[in-house]
Amino acid sequence: MEYLKQVHDFATKWTDKFRDQKINYIELVDHYMADDCEALGFQMDCGHAFLEKYGNAASKFDELNRVIDEITDISLLGSAIYSQWRYFNHWAYDAASILEPENRSWFILALSRLAVLSGENPFIFTGELKKIRIVSNRLGYGPCPEPDEEVEQHITLNSEGRVWFSAYVFGQRRDGHYEKARTQNLKVDKAVAERIMSAFSAYFSNEYTEIFATDIGDWNMELTNTEGKTYKFRGSLCSEFEVQGIDLSDLLRHSLDMPDLYVFDGNNKPDIVNRIEVFYHRITKIKPKEPISEHTEYAVWDYTESLIIDRNSESIEHIQNIGTGCSVTRRYKVEGGIESLLDDLDIDILFEHIEGNPPDVVENPLESKDYTIKVVTKKGISSLRIKHDSLTGRYAR
């Protein structure tokens, strides 16, 4: 049992290192891993024994992934890991290639299987989720950020609905640490917290495929269950995790009303339009042939019109309120058509240019017109209000 614990500790330790997006390749190819392998009795046989039984799985991730569940021999798998490490340590043209996604994934898969064979899988959450802690860092390769540029976020949420958030800017880096720029503590309804806990627990209770990208940031997460056991997860800041069609990053943003959270994807996914509401309002003063009363010179016609295009209901609704007690409603349902229409809209340039009225517009002091356009996107809501100036006859934002 003691030996199995030693193997398990070795597997979890090195899996975590290979998952670390910021690790220096020297730490992986230096003698440290060889020392651990030797201490556990693993043999460096250039992978011959493993190759004889499992073929190209000895060095190819796709092949290893195909047979991984069949592997039950701890010594054989440990020796394969040792031999694969030795290739990058001694024979590879560029030892840094151990960090390439294909190679990194091979080690993570092999080491994770070793952890399972020697004990409980430490990379699959079990139990009832009590606390979530996520550190998201958007710093990748490229120009050095400005001192006031935000680069890292920390967020912690517990099952009672308490939330702790901190954001850090790059700063002057005199002590090697980022500078805390803002903090926020809040509390959400327990039902909201339970929904988040349920979704995160459901996803990370199963194995997931990690995405490695070296040119973007990364995230680290700790999930703690009610028994106090903590499970650690890592990934690149381009991860998309969904439970029943709900993206976990978006779930956290919407539930906490914090649309700028990095979470797992860096908040870099293109925004999409989910709903457009156009509201038009026209008031016209009409002077009748006969006065209405000694105090009222004009009759007023108050006309409104609205157009709603909605992704969820797959519908277009047009409503005209012509006068008191008189309205006309038309509703069209177009399955697939509404989604296609809204997907074709680019939120970054939508309503960017408002043409307005021609220069020869006729002034009418007895009439006012304005309209409001509300665009509801996946990330939030933006509104555009255009009002007609009855004196100049022009429309303006």
Short mmCIF file of C-alpha atoms in Angstrom, two decimals:
data_model
loop_
_atom_site.label_atom_id
_atom_site.label_comp_id
_atom_site.label_asym_id
_atom_site.label_seq_id
_atom_site.Cartn_x
_atom_site.Cartn_y
_atom_site.Cartn_z
CA MET A 1 0.00 0.00 0.00
CA GLU A 2 2.86 2.36 0.76
CA TYR A 3 4.33 1.77 -2.69
CA LEU A 4 0.99 2.52 -4.37
CA LYS A 5 0.79 5.77 -2.43
CA GLN A 6 4.28 6.71 -3.62
CA VAL A 7 3.30 5.95 -7.23
CA HIS A 8 0.09 7.93 -6.81
CA ASP A 9 1.95 10.95 -5.38
CA PHE A 10 4.45 10.76 -8.25
CA ALA A 11 1.68 10.63 -10.87
CA THR A 12 -0.32 13.53 -9.44
CA LYS A 13 2.79 15.65 -8.90
CA TRP A 14 4.02 15.30 -12.48
CA THR A 15 0.58 15.52 -14.04
CA ASP A 16 0.17 18.89 -12.37
CA LYS A 17 3.57 20.00 -13.66
CA PHE A 18 2.75 19.04 -17.24
CA ARG A 19 -0.57 20.88 -16.91
CA ASP A 20 1.17 24.04 -15.74
CA GLN A 21 1.06 26.42 -18.71
CA LYS A 22 3.86 28.58 -17.33
CA ILE A 23 6.35 25.84 -16.44
CA ASN A 24 9.85 26.08 -17.87
CA TYR A 25 10.73 23.07 -20.00
CA ILE A 26 14.01 22.68 -18.07
CA GLU A 27 12.03 21.62 -15.00
CA LEU A 28 10.49 18.81 -17.06
CA VAL A 29 13.60 17.53 -18.82
CA ASP A 30 16.11 17.93 -16.00
CA HIS A 31 17.05 14.98 -13.78
CA TYR A 32 14.14 15.43 -11.32
CA MET A 33 11.71 13.12 -13.10
CA ALA A 34 14.41 10.51 -13.64
CA ASP A 35 15.21 10.56 -9.92
CA ASP A 36 11.55 9.92 -9.09
CA CYS A 37 11.28 7.12 -11.66
CA GLU A 38 14.43 5.43 -10.36
CA ALA A 39 13.14 5.62 -6.78
CA LEU A 40 9.96 3.79 -7.84
CA GLY A 41 11.86 1.10 -9.72
CA PHE A 42 10.70 2.07 -13.22
CA GLN A 43 13.01 0.86 -15.99
CA MET A 44 14.35 3.02 -18.80
CA ASP A 45 14.20 0.48 -21.66
CA CYS A 46 13.62 3.00 -24.49
CA GLY A 47 9.97 1.98 -24.39
CA HIS A 48 10.60 -1.43 -25.98
CA ALA A 49 8.34 -3.45 -23.62
CA PHE A 50 5.47 -0.99 -23.94
CA LEU A 51 5.98 -0.68 -27.70
CA GLU A 52 5.82 -4.47 -28.10
CA LYS A 53 2.42 -4.61 -26.39
CA TYR A 54 0.79 -1.33 -27.41
CA GLY A 55 2.65 -0.24 -30.55
CA ASN A 56 2.83 3.47 -31.32
CA ALA A 57 1.00 4.29 -28.10
CA ALA A 58 4.51 4.40 -26.63
CA SER A 59 4.95 7.88 -28.12
CA LYS A 60 1.76 8.96 -29.94
CA PHE A 61 -1.04 10.60 -28.00
CA ASP A 62 -3.89 9.46 -30.28
CA GLU A 63 -2.71 5.85 -30.11
CA LEU A 64 -2.29 6.00 -26.34
CA ASN A 65 -5.74 7.51 -25.95
CA ARG A 66 -7.20 4.61 -27.92
CA VAL A 67 -5.78 1.93 -25.60
CA ILE A 68 -5.44 3.80 -22.30
CA ASP A 69 -8.30 1.98 -20.56
CA GLU A 70 -6.69 -1.38 -21.37
CA ILE A 71 -3.47 -0.53 -19.52
CA THR A 72 -3.37 -2.04 -16.02
CA ASP A 73 0.33 -2.75 -15.44
CA ILE A 74 1.82 0.00 -13.23
CA SER A 75 5.43 -1.03 -13.82
CA LEU A 76 4.98 -1.22 -17.59
CA LEU A 77 3.29 2.18 -17.78
CA GLY A 78 5.81 3.77 -15.39
CA SER A 79 8.70 2.49 -17.51
CA ALA A 80 7.03 3.84 -20.66
CA ILE A 81 6.77 7.26 -19.01
CA TYR A 82 10.42 7.11 -17.94
CA SER A 83 11.53 6.09 -21.45
CA GLN A 84 9.48 8.80 -23.15
CA TRP A 85 10.96 11.37 -20.78
CA ARG A 86 14.45 10.10 -21.61
CA TYR A 87 13.82 10.78 -25.31
CA PHE A 88 13.32 14.50 -24.67
CA ASN A 89 16.08 14.61 -22.08
CA HIS A 90 18.72 12.95 -24.24
CA TRP A 91 17.80 12.32 -27.89
CA ALA A 92 15.33 14.98 -29.01
CA TYR A 93 16.73 17.67 -31.34
CA ASP A 94 15.02 20.30 -29.19
CA ALA A 95 14.26 19.35 -25.58
CA ALA A 96 11.76 22.21 -25.38
CA SER A 97 9.50 20.27 -27.74
CA ILE A 98 8.32 18.36 -24.66
CA LEU A 99 5.97 21.33 -24.18
CA GLU A 100 4.28 20.90 -27.56
CA PRO A 101 0.58 20.05 -27.15
CA GLU A 102 0.93 16.52 -28.58
CA ASN A 103 3.79 15.61 -26.24
CA ARG A 104 2.40 17.37 -23.20
CA SER A 105 -0.95 15.59 -23.73
CA TRP A 106 0.80 12.20 -23.94
CA PHE A 107 2.44 12.66 -20.55
CA ILE A 108 -0.74 13.97 -18.93
CA LEU A 109 -2.76 11.02 -20.22
CA ALA A 110 -0.16 8.44 -19.18
CA LEU A 111 0.43 9.99 -15.75
CA SER A 112 -3.31 10.38 -15.12
CA ARG A 113 -3.81 6.68 -15.88
CA LEU A 114 -0.96 5.87 -13.51
CA ALA A 115 -2.71 7.91 -10.81
CA VAL A 116 -5.94 5.95 -11.37
CA LEU A 117 -4.15 2.59 -11.21
CA SER A 118 -2.46 3.51 -7.92
CA GLY A 119 -5.43 5.14 -6.19
CA GLU A 120 -8.45 7.38 -6.62
CA ASN A 121 -8.49 9.57 -9.71
CA PRO A 122 -7.42 12.98 -8.39
CA PHE A 123 -8.44 14.76 -11.59
CA ILE A 124 -12.15 13.93 -11.39
CA PHE A 125 -14.23 15.72 -8.78
CA THR A 126 -16.20 13.60 -6.33
CA GLY A 127 -18.56 14.46 -3.50
CA GLU A 128 -20.75 17.51 -2.91
CA LEU A 129 -19.23 20.77 -4.12
CA LYS A 130 -18.81 23.42 -1.43
CA LYS A 131 -16.37 25.96 -2.87
CA ILE A 132 -15.00 27.05 -6.25
CA ARG A 133 -11.81 29.07 -6.62
CA ILE A 134 -10.59 30.17 -10.06
CA VAL A 135 -7.47 32.16 -10.96
CA SER A 136 -7.50 33.33 -14.58
CA ASN A 137 -4.44 34.95 -16.13
CA ARG A 138 -4.67 36.43 -19.62
CA LEU A 139 -0.94 37.08 -20.03
CA GLY A 140 0.51 35.20 -23.02
CA TYR A 141 3.48 35.70 -25.29
CA GLY A 142 3.75 39.11 -26.87
CA PRO A 143 4.48 42.72 -25.92
CA CYS A 144 4.79 43.50 -22.24
CA PRO A 145 1.51 44.89 -20.85
CA GLU A 146 1.22 48.45 -19.62
CA PRO A 147 1.46 48.84 -15.82
CA ASP A 148 -2.27 49.66 -15.52
CA GLU A 149 -3.42 46.81 -17.77
CA GLU A 150 -5.49 44.16 -16.02
CA VAL A 151 -3.93 40.70 -16.41
CA GLU A 152 -5.28 38.43 -13.68
CA GLN A 153 -8.54 37.76 -11.83
CA HIS A 154 -9.25 35.70 -8.72
CA ILE A 155 -12.79 34.64 -7.88
CA THR A 156 -14.08 32.41 -5.08
CA LEU A 157 -17.68 31.28 -4.61
CA ASN A 158 -19.12 29.06 -1.89
CA SER A 159 -22.36 27.11 -1.68
CA GLU A 160 -23.90 29.76 0.60
CA GLY A 161 -23.66 32.32 -2.19
CA ARG A 162 -20.77 34.39 -0.87
CA VAL A 163 -18.42 35.69 -3.57
CA TRP A 164 -14.92 37.17 -3.28
CA PHE A 165 -13.34 38.80 -6.33
CA SER A 166 -9.99 40.50 -6.94
CA ALA A 167 -8.44 41.86 -10.14
CA TYR A 168 -4.75 42.57 -10.67
CA VAL A 169 -2.89 44.84 -13.06
CA PHE A 170 0.58 44.17 -14.43
CA GLY A 171 2.09 46.92 -12.27
CA GLN A 172 5.75 47.79 -11.95
CA ARG A 173 6.74 44.18 -11.08
CA ARG A 174 9.38 45.29 -8.60
CA ASP A 175 8.74 42.28 -6.37
CA GLY A 176 7.62 39.92 -9.12
CA HIS A 177 3.96 40.21 -8.15
CA TYR A 178 0.99 41.83 -9.81
CA GLU A 179 -0.68 44.81 -8.16
CA LYS A 180 -4.20 44.47 -6.82
CA ALA A 181 -6.38 46.99 -8.65
CA ARG A 182 -9.93 46.29 -7.50
CA THR A 183 -11.92 44.01 -5.23
CA GLN A 184 -15.56 43.14 -4.85
CA ASN A 185 -17.42 41.05 -2.30
CA LEU A 186 -21.04 40.15 -2.87
CA LYS A 187 -23.71 37.61 -2.06
CA VAL A 188 -26.07 35.87 -4.46
CA ASP A 189 -29.17 33.86 -3.68
CA LYS A 190 -28.44 30.40 -2.39
CA ALA A 191 -30.49 28.95 -5.26
CA VAL A 192 -28.21 30.72 -7.75
CA ALA A 193 -25.12 29.39 -5.97
CA GLU A 194 -26.58 25.88 -5.96
CA ARG A 195 -27.19 26.06 -9.70
CA ILE A 196 -23.54 27.03 -10.28
CA MET A 197 -22.28 24.31 -7.94
CA SER A 198 -24.45 21.71 -9.64
CA ALA A 199 -23.22 22.63 -13.14
CA PHE A 200 -19.53 22.72 -12.17
CA SER A 201 -19.83 19.46 -10.24
CA ALA A 202 -21.58 17.74 -13.16
CA TYR A 203 -18.90 18.76 -15.64
CA PHE A 204 -15.76 18.12 -13.61
CA SER A 205 -17.06 14.82 -12.24
CA ASN A 206 -16.15 13.41 -15.66
CA GLU A 207 -12.90 13.37 -17.58
CA TYR A 208 -12.37 16.20 -20.01
CA THR A 209 -9.91 16.86 -22.80
CA GLU A 210 -7.54 19.71 -22.08
CA ILE A 211 -6.65 22.29 -24.72
CA PHE A 212 -3.09 23.59 -24.70
CA ALA A 213 -2.17 26.92 -26.26
CA THR A 214 1.08 28.67 -25.47
CA ASP A 215 0.25 32.08 -26.94
CA ILE A 216 -2.61 32.91 -24.55
CA GLY A 217 -3.20 32.90 -20.81
CA ASP A 218 -4.26 30.10 -18.51
CA TRP A 219 -6.60 29.28 -15.64
CA ASN A 220 -6.22 27.30 -12.43
CA MET A 221 -9.18 26.03 -10.44
CA GLU A 222 -9.70 24.36 -7.08
CA LEU A 223 -12.94 22.56 -6.30
CA THR A 224 -13.48 21.73 -2.62
CA ASN A 225 -16.14 19.29 -1.47
CA THR A 226 -18.04 19.24 1.83
CA GLU A 227 -15.48 16.81 3.28
CA GLY A 228 -12.72 19.37 2.78
CA LYS A 229 -10.96 17.56 -0.07
CA THR A 230 -9.65 19.83 -2.85
CA TYR A 231 -9.33 18.86 -6.52
CA LYS A 232 -7.11 20.92 -8.83
CA PHE A 233 -7.65 21.62 -12.53
CA ARG A 234 -5.70 23.63 -15.12
CA GLY A 235 -6.12 24.72 -18.70
CA SER A 236 -5.53 27.36 -21.36
CA LEU A 237 -7.67 30.48 -21.42
CA CYS A 238 -9.64 29.30 -24.43
CA SER A 239 -11.55 26.45 -22.79
CA GLU A 240 -15.24 25.94 -23.48
CA PHE A 241 -17.10 23.77 -20.97
CA GLU A 242 -20.83 23.14 -21.41
CA VAL A 243 -23.44 21.40 -19.27
CA GLN A 244 -26.81 20.85 -20.96
CA GLY A 245 -26.02 23.54 -23.50
CA ILE A 246 -24.95 26.10 -20.87
CA ASP A 247 -21.39 27.43 -21.04
CA LEU A 248 -19.85 27.44 -17.57
CA SER A 249 -17.97 30.71 -18.13
CA ASP A 250 -21.15 32.45 -19.25
CA LEU A 251 -23.11 30.86 -16.40
CA LEU A 252 -20.75 32.42 -13.87
CA ARG A 253 -20.79 35.81 -15.59
CA HIS A 254 -24.58 35.98 -15.83
CA SER A 255 -25.29 34.54 -12.39
CA LEU A 256 -22.95 36.98 -10.66
CA ASP A 257 -23.77 39.88 -13.01
CA MET A 258 -20.05 40.28 -13.74
CA PRO A 259 -19.78 40.33 -17.56
CA ASP A 260 -16.03 41.05 -17.61
CA LEU A 261 -14.93 37.83 -15.86
CA TYR A 262 -12.17 35.90 -17.64
CA VAL A 263 -13.10 32.47 -16.13
CA PHE A 264 -12.08 29.71 -18.60
CA ASP A 265 -12.26 31.42 -22.00
CA GLY A 266 -10.80 34.86 -21.30
CA ASN A 267 -14.11 36.45 -22.31
CA ASN A 268 -12.77 36.56 -25.87
CA LYS A 269 -15.51 34.67 -27.68
CA PRO A 270 -17.30 36.74 -30.34
CA ASP A 271 -20.49 38.27 -29.01
CA ILE A 272 -23.77 37.31 -30.68
CA VAL A 273 -27.09 39.12 -30.96
CA ASN A 274 -29.97 37.35 -29.20
CA ARG A 275 -32.70 39.99 -29.48
CA ILE A 276 -33.39 43.32 -31.16
CA GLU A 277 -36.15 45.66 -30.01
CA VAL A 278 -37.04 48.74 -32.06
CA PHE A 279 -39.53 51.19 -30.50
CA TYR A 280 -40.88 54.13 -32.52
CA HIS A 281 -42.89 56.98 -30.98
CA ARG A 282 -44.60 59.75 -32.91
CA ILE A 283 -46.68 62.58 -31.45
CA THR A 284 -48.57 64.80 -33.87
CA LYS A 285 -50.54 67.90 -32.89
CA ILE A 286 -53.60 68.42 -35.13
CA LYS A 287 -55.50 71.68 -35.20
CA PRO A 288 -59.18 70.92 -35.83
CA LYS A 289 -61.50 73.25 -37.73
CA GLU A 290 -63.45 73.83 -34.57
CA PRO A 291 -61.69 74.29 -31.19
CA ILE A 292 -61.98 71.30 -28.89
CA SER A 293 -62.34 73.58 -25.87
CA GLU A 294 -61.28 77.00 -24.80
CA HIS A 295 -58.21 75.47 -23.09
CA THR A 296 -57.27 72.89 -25.76
CA GLU A 297 -56.20 74.19 -29.12
CA TYR A 298 -54.85 70.95 -30.60
CA ALA A 299 -55.87 67.34 -30.75
CA VAL A 300 -52.94 64.94 -30.14
CA TRP A 301 -52.32 61.75 -32.06
CA ASP A 302 -50.01 59.50 -30.05
CA TYR A 303 -48.74 56.66 -32.22
CA THR A 304 -46.28 53.93 -31.26
CA GLU A 305 -44.84 51.03 -33.17
CA SER A 306 -42.49 48.27 -32.08
CA LEU A 307 -40.57 45.49 -33.80
CA ILE A 308 -39.03 42.62 -31.82
CA ILE A 309 -36.72 39.99 -33.30
CA ASP A 310 -36.02 37.24 -30.75
CA ARG A 311 -33.65 34.28 -31.03
CA ASN A 312 -35.13 32.19 -28.20
CA SER A 313 -38.70 32.22 -29.48
CA GLU A 314 -37.54 32.22 -33.13
CA SER A 315 -40.06 34.95 -33.85
CA ILE A 316 -40.59 38.43 -35.26
CA GLU A 317 -43.32 40.51 -33.64
CA HIS A 318 -44.68 43.78 -35.03
CA ILE A 319 -47.07 45.86 -32.90
CA GLN A 320 -48.83 49.11 -33.90
CA ASN A 321 -50.72 51.18 -31.35
CA ILE A 322 -52.69 53.41 -33.67
CA GLY A 323 -54.81 55.12 -31.06
CA THR A 324 -56.72 54.62 -27.84
CA GLY A 325 -58.11 51.13 -27.81
CA CYS A 326 -56.82 50.35 -31.29
CA SER A 327 -53.77 48.16 -31.88
CA VAL A 328 -52.58 45.71 -34.52
CA THR A 329 -50.21 42.82 -33.76
CA ARG A 330 -48.47 40.55 -36.24
CA ARG A 331 -46.28 37.64 -35.16
CA TYR A 332 -44.14 35.48 -37.42
CA LYS A 333 -42.34 32.33 -36.33
CA VAL A 334 -39.43 31.26 -38.54
CA GLU A 335 -37.58 28.19 -37.30
CA GLY A 336 -33.90 28.48 -38.15
CA GLY A 337 -34.45 31.73 -40.03
CA ILE A 338 -34.24 34.05 -37.02
CA GLU A 339 -31.09 32.36 -35.79
CA SER A 340 -29.49 32.73 -39.21
CA LEU A 341 -30.52 36.38 -39.43
CA LEU A 342 -29.08 37.30 -36.03
CA ASP A 343 -25.91 35.27 -36.58
CA ASP A 344 -25.15 37.39 -39.64
CA LEU A 345 -25.13 40.61 -37.59
CA ASP A 346 -21.76 41.94 -36.40
CA ILE A 347 -22.33 43.59 -33.02
CA ASP A 348 -19.14 45.64 -33.34
CA ILE A 349 -20.46 47.61 -36.33
CA LEU A 350 -24.22 47.23 -35.82
CA PHE A 351 -25.85 50.69 -36.02
CA GLU A 352 -22.39 52.24 -36.19
CA HIS A 353 -23.52 54.71 -38.83
CA ILE A 354 -26.87 56.52 -38.67
CA GLU A 355 -27.61 58.25 -41.95
CA GLY A 356 -30.22 60.67 -40.61
CA ASN A 357 -32.39 63.01 -42.68
CA PRO A 358 -31.59 64.59 -46.03
CA PRO A 359 -30.55 68.28 -46.00
CA ASP A 360 -33.85 69.44 -47.50
CA VAL A 361 -35.98 68.02 -44.69
CA VAL A 362 -39.12 70.03 -43.97
CA GLU A 363 -39.53 71.36 -40.47
CA ASN A 364 -42.73 70.62 -38.59
CA PRO A 365 -42.98 72.18 -35.11
CA LEU A 366 -46.23 70.30 -34.48
CA GLU A 367 -44.64 66.89 -34.63
CA SER A 368 -42.00 64.95 -32.69
CA LYS A 369 -40.55 61.57 -33.52
CA ASP A 370 -38.05 59.39 -31.75
CA TYR A 371 -37.05 55.78 -31.64
CA THR A 372 -35.03 53.53 -29.41
CA ILE A 373 -33.14 50.44 -30.49
CA LYS A 374 -32.18 47.91 -27.83
CA VAL A 375 -29.78 45.13 -28.75
CA VAL A 376 -29.55 42.21 -26.34
CA THR A 377 -26.38 40.18 -26.88
CA LYS A 378 -24.95 37.15 -25.17
CA LYS A 379 -22.68 39.45 -23.16
CA GLY A 380 -25.13 42.18 -22.29
CA ILE A 381 -27.44 44.94 -23.51
CA SER A 382 -26.74 48.08 -25.49
CA SER A 383 -29.24 50.76 -26.40
CA LEU A 384 -29.35 53.42 -29.08
CA ARG A 385 -31.81 56.29 -28.77
CA ILE A 386 -32.48 58.53 -31.77
CA LYS A 387 -34.65 61.60 -31.27
CA HIS A 388 -36.17 63.86 -33.88
CA ASP A 389 -35.64 67.57 -33.31
CA SER A 390 -38.86 69.30 -34.39
CA LEU A 391 -37.11 72.66 -34.75
CA THR A 392 -34.28 71.55 -37.03
CA GLY A 393 -36.05 68.56 -38.49
CA ARG A 394 -33.01 66.38 -37.87
CA TYR A 395 -32.42 63.13 -36.05
CA ALA A 396 -29.65 62.94 -33.48
CA ARG A 397 -28.23 60.42 -31.02
#
